[in-house]
Coordinates of C-alpha atoms in Angstrom, one line a residue:
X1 CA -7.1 16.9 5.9
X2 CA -8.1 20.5 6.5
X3 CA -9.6 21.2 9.7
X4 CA -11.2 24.4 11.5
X5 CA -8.2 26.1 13.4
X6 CA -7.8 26.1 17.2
X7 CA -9.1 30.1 18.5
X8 CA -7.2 29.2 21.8
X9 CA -3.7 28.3 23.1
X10 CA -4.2 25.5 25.4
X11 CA -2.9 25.4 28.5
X12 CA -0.9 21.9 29.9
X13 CA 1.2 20.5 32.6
X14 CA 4.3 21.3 31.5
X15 CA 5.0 25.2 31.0
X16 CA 7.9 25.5 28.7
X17 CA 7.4 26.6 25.2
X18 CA 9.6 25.0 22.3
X19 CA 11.9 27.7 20.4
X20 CA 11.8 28.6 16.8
X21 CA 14.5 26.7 15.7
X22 CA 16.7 23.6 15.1
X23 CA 19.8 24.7 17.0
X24 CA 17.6 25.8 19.9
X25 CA 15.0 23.3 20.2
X26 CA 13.9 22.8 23.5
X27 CA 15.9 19.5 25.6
X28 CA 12.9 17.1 27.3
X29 CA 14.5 15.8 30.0
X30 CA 11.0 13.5 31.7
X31 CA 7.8 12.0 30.5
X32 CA 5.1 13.8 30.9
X33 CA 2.7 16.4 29.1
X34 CA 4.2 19.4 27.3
X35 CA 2.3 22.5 25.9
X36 CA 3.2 23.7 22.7
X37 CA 3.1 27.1 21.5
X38 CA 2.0 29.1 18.1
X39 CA 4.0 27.2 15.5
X40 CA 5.7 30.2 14.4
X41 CA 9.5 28.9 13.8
X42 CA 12.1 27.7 11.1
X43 CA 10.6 24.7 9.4
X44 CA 12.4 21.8 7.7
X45 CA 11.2 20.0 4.7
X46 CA 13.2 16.8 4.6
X47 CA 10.6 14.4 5.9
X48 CA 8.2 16.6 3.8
X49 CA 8.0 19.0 0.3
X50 CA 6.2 21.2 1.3
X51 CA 7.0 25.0 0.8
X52 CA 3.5 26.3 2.3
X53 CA 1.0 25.7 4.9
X54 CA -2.4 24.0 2.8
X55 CA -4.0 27.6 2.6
X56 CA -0.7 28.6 0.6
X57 CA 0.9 30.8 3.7
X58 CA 4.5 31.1 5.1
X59 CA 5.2 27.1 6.4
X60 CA 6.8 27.3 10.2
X61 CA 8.0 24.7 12.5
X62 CA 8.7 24.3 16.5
X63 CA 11.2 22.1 17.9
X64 CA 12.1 19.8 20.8
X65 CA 15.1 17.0 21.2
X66 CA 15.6 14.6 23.4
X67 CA 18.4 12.1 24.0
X68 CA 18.0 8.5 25.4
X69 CA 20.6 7.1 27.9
X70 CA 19.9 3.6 26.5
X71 CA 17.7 2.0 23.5
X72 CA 14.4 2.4 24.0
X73 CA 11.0 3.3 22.4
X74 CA 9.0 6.9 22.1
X75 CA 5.7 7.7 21.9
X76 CA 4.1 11.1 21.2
X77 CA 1.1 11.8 21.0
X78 CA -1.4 14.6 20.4
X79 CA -4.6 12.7 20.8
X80 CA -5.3 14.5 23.6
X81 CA -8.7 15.5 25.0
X82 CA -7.9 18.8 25.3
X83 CA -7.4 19.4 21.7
X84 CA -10.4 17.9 20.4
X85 CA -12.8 19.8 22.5
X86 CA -14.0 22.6 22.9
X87 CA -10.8 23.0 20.3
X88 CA -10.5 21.2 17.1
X89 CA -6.9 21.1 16.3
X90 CA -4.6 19.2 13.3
X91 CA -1.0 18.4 14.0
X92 CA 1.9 17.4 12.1
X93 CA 5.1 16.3 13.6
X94 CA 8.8 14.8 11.9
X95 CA 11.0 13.3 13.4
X96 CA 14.7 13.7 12.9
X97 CA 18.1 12.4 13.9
X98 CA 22.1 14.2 12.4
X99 CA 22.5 17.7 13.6
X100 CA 20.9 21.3 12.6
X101 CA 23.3 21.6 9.9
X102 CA 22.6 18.0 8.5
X103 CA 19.2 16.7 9.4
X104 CA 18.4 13.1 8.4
X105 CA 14.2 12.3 8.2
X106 CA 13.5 9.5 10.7
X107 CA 9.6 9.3 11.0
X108 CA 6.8 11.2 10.6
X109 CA 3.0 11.2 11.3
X110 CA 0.2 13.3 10.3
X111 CA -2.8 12.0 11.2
X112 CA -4.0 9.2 13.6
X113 CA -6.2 6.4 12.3
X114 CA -9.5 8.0 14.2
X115 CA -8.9 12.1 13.8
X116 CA -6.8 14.8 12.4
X117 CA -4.3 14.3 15.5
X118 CA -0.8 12.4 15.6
X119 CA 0.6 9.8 17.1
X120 CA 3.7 8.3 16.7
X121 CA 5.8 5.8 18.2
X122 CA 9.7 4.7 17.5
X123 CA 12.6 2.8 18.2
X124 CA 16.1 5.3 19.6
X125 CA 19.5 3.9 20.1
X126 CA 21.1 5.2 23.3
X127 CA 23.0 8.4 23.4
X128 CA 21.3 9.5 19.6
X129 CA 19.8 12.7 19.8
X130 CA 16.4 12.9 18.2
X131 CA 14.9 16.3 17.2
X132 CA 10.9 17.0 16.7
X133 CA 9.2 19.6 14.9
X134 CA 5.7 20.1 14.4
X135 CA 4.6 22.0 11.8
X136 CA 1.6 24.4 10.9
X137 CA 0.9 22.8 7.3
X138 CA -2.9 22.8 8.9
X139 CA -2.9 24.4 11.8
X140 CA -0.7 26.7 13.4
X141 CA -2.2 27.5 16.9
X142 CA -0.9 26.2 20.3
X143 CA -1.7 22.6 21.3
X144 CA -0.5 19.9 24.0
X145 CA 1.4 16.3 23.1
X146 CA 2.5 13.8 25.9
X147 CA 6.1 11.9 25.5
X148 CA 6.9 8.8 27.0
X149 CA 10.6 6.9 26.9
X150 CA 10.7 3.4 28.1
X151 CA 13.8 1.9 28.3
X152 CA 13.7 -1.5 26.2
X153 CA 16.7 -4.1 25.5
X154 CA 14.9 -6.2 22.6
X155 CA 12.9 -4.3 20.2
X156 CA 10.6 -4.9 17.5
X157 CA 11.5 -4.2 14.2
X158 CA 9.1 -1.0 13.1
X159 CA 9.8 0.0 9.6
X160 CA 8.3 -2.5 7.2
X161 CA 10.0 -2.1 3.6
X162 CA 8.4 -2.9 0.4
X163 CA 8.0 -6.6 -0.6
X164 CA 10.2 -7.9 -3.3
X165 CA 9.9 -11.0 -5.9
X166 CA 6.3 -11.1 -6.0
X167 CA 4.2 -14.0 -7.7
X168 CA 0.7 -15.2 -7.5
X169 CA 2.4 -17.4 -4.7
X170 CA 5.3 -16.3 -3.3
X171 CA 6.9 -13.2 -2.3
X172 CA 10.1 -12.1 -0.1
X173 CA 9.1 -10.1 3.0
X174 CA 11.5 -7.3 4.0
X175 CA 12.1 -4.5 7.1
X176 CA 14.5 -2.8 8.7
X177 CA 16.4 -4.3 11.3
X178 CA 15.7 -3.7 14.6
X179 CA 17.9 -1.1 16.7
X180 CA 18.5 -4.3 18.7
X181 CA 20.8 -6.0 16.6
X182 CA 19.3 -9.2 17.2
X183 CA 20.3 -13.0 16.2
X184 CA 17.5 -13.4 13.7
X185 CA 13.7 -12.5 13.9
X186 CA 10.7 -15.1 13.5
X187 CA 8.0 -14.3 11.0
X188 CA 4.4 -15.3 11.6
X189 CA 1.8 -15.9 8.9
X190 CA -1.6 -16.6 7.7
X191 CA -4.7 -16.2 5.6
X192 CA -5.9 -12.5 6.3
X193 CA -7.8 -12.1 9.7
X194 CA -6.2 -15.6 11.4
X195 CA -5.7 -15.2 14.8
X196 CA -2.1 -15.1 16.0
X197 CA -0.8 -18.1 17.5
X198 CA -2.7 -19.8 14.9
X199 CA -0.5 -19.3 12.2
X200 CA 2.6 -20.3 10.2
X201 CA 6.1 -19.2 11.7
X202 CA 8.9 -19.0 9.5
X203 CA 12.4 -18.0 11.3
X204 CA 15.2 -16.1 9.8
X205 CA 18.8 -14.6 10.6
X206 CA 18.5 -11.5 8.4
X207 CA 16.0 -8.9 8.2
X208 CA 14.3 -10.9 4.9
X209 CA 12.3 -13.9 4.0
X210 CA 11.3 -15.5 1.0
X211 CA 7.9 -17.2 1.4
X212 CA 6.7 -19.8 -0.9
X213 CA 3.9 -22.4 -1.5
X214 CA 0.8 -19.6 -0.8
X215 CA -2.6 -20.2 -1.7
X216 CA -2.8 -18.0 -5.5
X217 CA -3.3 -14.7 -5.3
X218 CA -5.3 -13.8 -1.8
X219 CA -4.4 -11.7 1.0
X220 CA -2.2 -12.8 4.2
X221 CA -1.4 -11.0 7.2
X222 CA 1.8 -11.6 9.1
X223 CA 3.6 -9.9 12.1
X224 CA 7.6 -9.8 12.9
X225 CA 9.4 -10.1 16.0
X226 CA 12.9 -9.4 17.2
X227 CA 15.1 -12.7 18.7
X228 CA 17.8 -11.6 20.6
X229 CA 18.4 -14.8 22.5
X230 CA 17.3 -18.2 23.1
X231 CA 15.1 -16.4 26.3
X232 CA 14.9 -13.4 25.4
X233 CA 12.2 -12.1 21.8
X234 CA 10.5 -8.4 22.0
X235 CA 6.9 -8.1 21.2
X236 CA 5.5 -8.7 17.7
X237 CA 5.1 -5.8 15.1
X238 CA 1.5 -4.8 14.0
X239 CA -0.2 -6.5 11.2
X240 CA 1.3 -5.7 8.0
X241 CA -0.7 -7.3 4.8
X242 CA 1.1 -9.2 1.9
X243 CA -1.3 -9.1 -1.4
X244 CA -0.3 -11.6 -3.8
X245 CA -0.2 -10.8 -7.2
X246 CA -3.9 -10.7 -8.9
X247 CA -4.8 -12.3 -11.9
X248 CA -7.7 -11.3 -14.5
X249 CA -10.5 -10.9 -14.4
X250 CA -10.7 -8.6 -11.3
X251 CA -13.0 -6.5 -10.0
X252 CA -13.2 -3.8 -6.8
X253 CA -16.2 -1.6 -5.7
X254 CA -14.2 -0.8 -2.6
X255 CA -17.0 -2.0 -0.2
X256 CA -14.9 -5.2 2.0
X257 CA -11.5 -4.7 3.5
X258 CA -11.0 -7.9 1.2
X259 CA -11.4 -5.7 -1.9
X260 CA -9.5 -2.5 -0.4
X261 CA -6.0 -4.1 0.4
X262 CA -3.4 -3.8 -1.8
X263 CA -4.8 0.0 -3.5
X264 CA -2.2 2.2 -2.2
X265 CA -2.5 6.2 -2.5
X266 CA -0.5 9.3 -2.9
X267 CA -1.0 13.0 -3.4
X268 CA -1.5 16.5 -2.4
X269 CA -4.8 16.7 -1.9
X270 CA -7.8 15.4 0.2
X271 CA -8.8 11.7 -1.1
X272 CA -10.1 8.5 0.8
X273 CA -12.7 6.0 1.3
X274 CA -16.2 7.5 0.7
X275 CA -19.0 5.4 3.0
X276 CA -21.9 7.1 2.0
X277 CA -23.9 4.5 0.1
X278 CA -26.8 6.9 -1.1
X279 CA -23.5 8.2 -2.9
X280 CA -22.1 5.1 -4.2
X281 CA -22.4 3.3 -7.6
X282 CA -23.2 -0.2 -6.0
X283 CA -23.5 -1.2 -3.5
X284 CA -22.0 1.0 -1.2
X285 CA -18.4 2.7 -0.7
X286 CA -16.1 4.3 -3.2
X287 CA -13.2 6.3 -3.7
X288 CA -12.8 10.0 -3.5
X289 CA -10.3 12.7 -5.0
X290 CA -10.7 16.3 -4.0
X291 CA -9.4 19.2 -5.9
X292 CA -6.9 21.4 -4.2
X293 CA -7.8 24.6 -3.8
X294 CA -4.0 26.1 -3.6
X295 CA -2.4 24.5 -6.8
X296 CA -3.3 21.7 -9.3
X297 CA -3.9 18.3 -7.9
X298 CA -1.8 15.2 -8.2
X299 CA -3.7 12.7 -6.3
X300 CA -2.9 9.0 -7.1
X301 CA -5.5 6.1 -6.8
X302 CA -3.0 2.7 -6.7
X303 CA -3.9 -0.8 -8.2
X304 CA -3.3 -3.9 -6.5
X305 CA -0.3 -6.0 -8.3
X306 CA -0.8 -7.7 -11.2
X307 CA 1.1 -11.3 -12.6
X308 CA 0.7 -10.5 -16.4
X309 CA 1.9 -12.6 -19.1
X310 CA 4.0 -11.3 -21.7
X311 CA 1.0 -10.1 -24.9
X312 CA -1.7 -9.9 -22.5
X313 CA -4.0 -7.4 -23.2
X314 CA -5.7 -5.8 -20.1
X315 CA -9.1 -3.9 -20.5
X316 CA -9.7 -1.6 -17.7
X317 CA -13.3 -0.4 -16.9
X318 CA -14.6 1.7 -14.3
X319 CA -16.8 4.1 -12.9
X320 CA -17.0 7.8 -12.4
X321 CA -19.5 11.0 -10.9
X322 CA -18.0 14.0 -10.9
X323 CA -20.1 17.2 -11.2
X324 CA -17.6 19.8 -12.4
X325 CA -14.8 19.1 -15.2
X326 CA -11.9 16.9 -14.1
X327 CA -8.2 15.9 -15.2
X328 CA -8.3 12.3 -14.6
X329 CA -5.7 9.4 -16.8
X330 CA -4.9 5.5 -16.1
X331 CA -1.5 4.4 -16.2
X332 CA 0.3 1.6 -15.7
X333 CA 4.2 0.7 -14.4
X334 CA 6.2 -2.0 -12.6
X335 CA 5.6 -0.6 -9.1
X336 CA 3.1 1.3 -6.9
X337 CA 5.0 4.9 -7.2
X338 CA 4.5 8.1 -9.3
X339 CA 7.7 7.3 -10.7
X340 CA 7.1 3.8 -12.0
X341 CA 3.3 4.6 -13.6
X342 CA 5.5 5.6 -17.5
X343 CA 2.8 4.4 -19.4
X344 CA -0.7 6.5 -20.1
X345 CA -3.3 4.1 -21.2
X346 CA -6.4 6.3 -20.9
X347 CA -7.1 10.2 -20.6
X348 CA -9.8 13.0 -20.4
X349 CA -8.8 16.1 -19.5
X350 CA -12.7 17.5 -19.4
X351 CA -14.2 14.3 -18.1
X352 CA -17.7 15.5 -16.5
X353 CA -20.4 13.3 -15.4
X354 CA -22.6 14.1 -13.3
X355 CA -24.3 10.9 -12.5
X356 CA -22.1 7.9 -12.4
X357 CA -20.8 7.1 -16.3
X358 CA -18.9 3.8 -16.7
X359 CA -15.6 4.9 -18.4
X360 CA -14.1 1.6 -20.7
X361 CA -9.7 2.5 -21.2
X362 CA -8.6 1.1 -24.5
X363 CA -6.8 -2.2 -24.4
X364 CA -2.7 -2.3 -22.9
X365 CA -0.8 -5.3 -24.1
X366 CA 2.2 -6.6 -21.4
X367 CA 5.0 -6.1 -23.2
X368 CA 7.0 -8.5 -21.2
X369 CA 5.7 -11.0 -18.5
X370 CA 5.6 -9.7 -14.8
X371 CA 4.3 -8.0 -12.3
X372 CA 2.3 -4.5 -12.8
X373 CA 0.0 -1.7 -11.2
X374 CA -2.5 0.4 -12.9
X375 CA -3.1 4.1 -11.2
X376 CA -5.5 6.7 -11.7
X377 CA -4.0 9.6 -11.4
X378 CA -6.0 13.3 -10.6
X379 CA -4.1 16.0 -12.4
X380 CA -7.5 18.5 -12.4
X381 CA -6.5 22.6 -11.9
X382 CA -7.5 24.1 -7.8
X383 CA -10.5 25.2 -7.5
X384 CA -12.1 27.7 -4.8
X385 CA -14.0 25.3 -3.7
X386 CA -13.1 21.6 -3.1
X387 CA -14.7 19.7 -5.9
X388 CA -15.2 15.8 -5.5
X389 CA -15.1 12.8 -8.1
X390 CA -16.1 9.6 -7.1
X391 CA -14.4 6.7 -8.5
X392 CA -16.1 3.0 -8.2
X393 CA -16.5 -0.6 -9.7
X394 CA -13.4 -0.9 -11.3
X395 CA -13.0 -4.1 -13.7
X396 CA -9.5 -5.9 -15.4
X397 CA -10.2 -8.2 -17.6
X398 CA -7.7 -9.7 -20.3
X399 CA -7.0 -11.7 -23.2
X400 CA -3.9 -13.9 -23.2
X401 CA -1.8 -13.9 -26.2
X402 CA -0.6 -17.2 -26.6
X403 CA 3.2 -18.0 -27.3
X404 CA 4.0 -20.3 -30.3
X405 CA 7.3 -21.0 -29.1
X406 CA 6.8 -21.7 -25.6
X407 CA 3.6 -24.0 -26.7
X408 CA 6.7 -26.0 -28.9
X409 CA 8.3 -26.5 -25.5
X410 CA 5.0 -28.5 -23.6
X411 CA 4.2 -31.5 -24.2
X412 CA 0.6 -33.3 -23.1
X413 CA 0.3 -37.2 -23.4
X414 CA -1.3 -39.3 -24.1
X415 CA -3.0 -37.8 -26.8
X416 CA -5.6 -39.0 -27.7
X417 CA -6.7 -39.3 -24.0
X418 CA -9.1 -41.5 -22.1
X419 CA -9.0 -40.4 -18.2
X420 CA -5.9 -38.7 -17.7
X421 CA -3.8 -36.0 -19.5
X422 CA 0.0 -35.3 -18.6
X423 CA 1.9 -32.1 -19.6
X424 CA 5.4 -31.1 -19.0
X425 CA 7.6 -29.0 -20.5
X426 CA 11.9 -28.0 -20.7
X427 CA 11.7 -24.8 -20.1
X428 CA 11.3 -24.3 -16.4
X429 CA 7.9 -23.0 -17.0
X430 CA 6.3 -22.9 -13.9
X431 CA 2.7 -23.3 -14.7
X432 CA -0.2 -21.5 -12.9
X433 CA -3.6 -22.6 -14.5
X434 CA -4.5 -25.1 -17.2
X435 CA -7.6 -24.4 -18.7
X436 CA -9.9 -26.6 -20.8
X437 CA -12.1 -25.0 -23.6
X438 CA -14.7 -26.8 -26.3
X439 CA -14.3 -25.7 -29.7
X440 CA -16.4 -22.8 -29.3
X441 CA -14.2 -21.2 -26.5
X442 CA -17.0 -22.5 -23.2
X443 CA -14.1 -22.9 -20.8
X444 CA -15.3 -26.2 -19.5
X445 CA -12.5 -27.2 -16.3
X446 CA -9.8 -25.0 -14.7
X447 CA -6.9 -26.7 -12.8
X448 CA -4.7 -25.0 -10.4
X449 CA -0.9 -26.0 -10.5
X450 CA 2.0 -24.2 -9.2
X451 CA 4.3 -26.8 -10.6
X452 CA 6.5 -27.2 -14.0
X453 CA 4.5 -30.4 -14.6
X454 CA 1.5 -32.4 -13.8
X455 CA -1.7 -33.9 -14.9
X456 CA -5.2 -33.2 -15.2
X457 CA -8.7 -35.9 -15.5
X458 CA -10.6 -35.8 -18.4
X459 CA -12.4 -38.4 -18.2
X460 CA -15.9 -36.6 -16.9
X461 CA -15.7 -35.0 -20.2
X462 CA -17.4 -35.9 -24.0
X463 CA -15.8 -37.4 -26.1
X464 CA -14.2 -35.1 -28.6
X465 CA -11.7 -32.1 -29.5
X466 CA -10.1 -29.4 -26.8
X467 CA -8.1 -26.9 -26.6
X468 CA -5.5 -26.7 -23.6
X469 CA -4.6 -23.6 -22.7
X470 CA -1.7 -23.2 -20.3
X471 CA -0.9 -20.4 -18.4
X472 CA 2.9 -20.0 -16.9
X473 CA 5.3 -17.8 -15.6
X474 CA 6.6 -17.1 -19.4
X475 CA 3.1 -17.1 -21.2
X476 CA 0.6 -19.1 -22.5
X477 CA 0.9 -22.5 -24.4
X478 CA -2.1 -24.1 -26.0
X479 CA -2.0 -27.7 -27.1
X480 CA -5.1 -29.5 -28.8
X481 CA -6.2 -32.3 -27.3
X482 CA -8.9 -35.2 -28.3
X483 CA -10.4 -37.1 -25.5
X484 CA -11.7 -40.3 -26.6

């Protein structure tokens, strides 16, 4: 995010200045503090698309490279005391291995997790030369960074790649492999927040695994680490999160970390977590999307993952305060990407509310059972001035349509039924829920499953006529029972 420019070149340790290009980056040759110049050089946009700084001036880059003798890790960082105060500085810095003439995007990191300063660390390969340029997107004035090389036979793996065959359930977990080459890696796994050493560890000899068997549709957390003998592991990644596929209904005001995993964002603007709770619509965080005050904004607000069944109809309702006219749609695809999100559901291309206005998108049937994301999606013209909408208390309910043929396919017996009702079926259908509803729709038991088959008590209900309904993998069957 925009901050206020440094009005000094700070001063540092190490007194060489980087050049203004590629081919004549400067070599680091030790650890240590370096002090970067004005970021007035050639920049290079293949870890980002940018064409101009955020205040819509010439984009420039300075450069550094440095070579490992043997696999290792890096760190850089620019969370430095000396650029926070009395200077208030925001950095920028790719990574990048190939040569001048053919640049490959290795890394990058913009901002830190506490301020506008980076920090970055990464795995090298021995003899690779890596090149680093910071940029002046924000802030073009001087600034300091350390670097530190340690030397490091078994690493971690570090890049965590998107997870693949996702269920309520189950899911395959997927990264890069470590520069290491090692034998196989060993997954640990729990319910969100366990603590490690506590969990579940699953071992593998590639760089995937396919979990199964999860609690429906909640939130683990699981880490990764390298085996590269029977004596020899490197230390465990950081906590990545696996969200399950959600279900409807489902509701997020933002407010616990339980309801914020799983929303991912893109953009080119300012957006984030607002915490103001005099601001909120209940009870007291929500989301944010500033205009851009250089071009029109494209800011994206994420969904968690949806298991839908093929005819489900999705109503989406949410909240919204925005003071000045806004561009805002909802969409919805088969992944979290500006790409995927084909499909406008709701618009309003002068939406203006200047105290918080629940906004109800018309109904979107599944055309096909799997798993899909909702977005909204800013697309309001720059302003000269940043203008803020607030976005809260966002709702997905459905209706399920049901599925004659796969209904054909089920059978429940005995019916009529005393205590216990069976139900299988020969189609593979891997059922989820079975739900038991009086004739006037009051949903009286719900049953978990996670199986093809299996059986439910009835006998703490009345005697008299229910509908089944039974949710699975390829729709919805319902079946009438009576329970005598």
């Amino acid at each position: 995010m925009k901050k206020l420019l440094l009005s000094l070149i700070l001063l540092g340790s190490l007194n060489s200045f980087a050049q203004g290009s590629c081919a004549a980056a400067i070599n680091i040759t030790t650890n240590g503090t370096i002090v970067a110049p004005a970021v007035t050089g050639t920049f290079s946009n293949s870890c980002y698309t940018h064409t101009t700084t955020d205040g819509g001036g010439a984009i420039n880059g300075i450069w550094y490279k440095y070579t490992p003798a043997a696999n290792g890790e890096i760190t850089i960082d620019a969370n430095l005391p000396v650029n926070i105060a009395p200077n208030s500085v925001d950095t920028k810095v790719s990574i990048f291995t190939g040569d001048c003439f053919a640049l490959t995007c290795y890394d990058v990191n913009d901002d830190n997790a506490t301020n506008f300063l980076s920090t970055i660390t990464f795995p090298v390969v021995g003899g690779t030369t890596y090149y680093i340029q910071w940029d002046n997107f924000w802030d073009g004035n001087g600034f300091e960074f350390t670097f530190n090389y340690t030397a490091n036979t078994c690493i971690k793996p570090y890049y965590i790649n998107a997870v693949t065959n996702l269920t309520t359930t189950s899911a395959t977990l997927n990264w890069d492999a470590s520069v290491s080459a090692p034998s196989g890696y060993e997954v640990e796994y729990g319910l969100t927040g366990f603590t490690q050493g506590t969990g579940t560890v699953a071992t593998t000899s590639t760089n995937s695994i396919a979990l199964s068997g999860l609690n429906a549709s909640v939130i683990y957390d699981y880490y990764i680490r390298s085996v590269c003998s029977v004596s020899s592991q490197s230390a465990w990644s950081a906590v990545n999160n696996l969200v399950l596929a959600k279900v409807c209904p489902y509701a997020s005001g933002f407010d616990t970390t339980a309801q914020l995993q799983g929303w991912t964002t893109a953009g080119n603007g300012a957006y984030g977590l607002g915490t103001t709770a005099a601001n909120a619509q209940s009870p007291t965080q929500y989301w944010i999307m500033n205009t851009n005050t250089a071009t029109t904004s494209n800011n994206w607000l994420f969904s968690p993952p949806f298991n839908l069944q093929a005819g489900e109809q999705v109503t989406v309702s949410f909240w919204v305060r925005c003071a000045s006219a806004r561009s805002l749609r909802l969409t919805v695809g088969n992944l979290n990407s500006t790409a995927a999100q084909t499909t406008q559901i709701w618009a309003n291309t002068a939406l203006l509310a200047t105290t918080y206005a629940q906004q109800t998108a018309p109904a979107w049937t599944a055309p096909t059972a799997g798993i899909y994301y909702f977005a909204f999606n800013d697309i309001s013209a720059a302003t000269a001035a940043a203008a803020t909408l607030r976005i809260d208390t966002t709702n997905f309910t459905s209706v399920l349509g049901t599925n004659d043929f796969l209904s054909s396919k089920f059978s429940v017996f005995p019916n009529p039924v005393n205590n216990v009702i069976n139900f299988s079926n020969d189609q593979n259908a891997i059922v989820s829920t079975v739900e038991l509803a009086d004739l006037n729709g009051r949903v009286i038991k719900t049953e978990k499953v996670n199986a093809t088959e299996g059986q439910v008590s009835v006998s703490d209900l009345a005697t008299g006529m229910y509908m089944m309904k039974i949710t699975t993998d390829q729709g919805v069957a319902v079946k009438k029972i009576v329970k005598q």
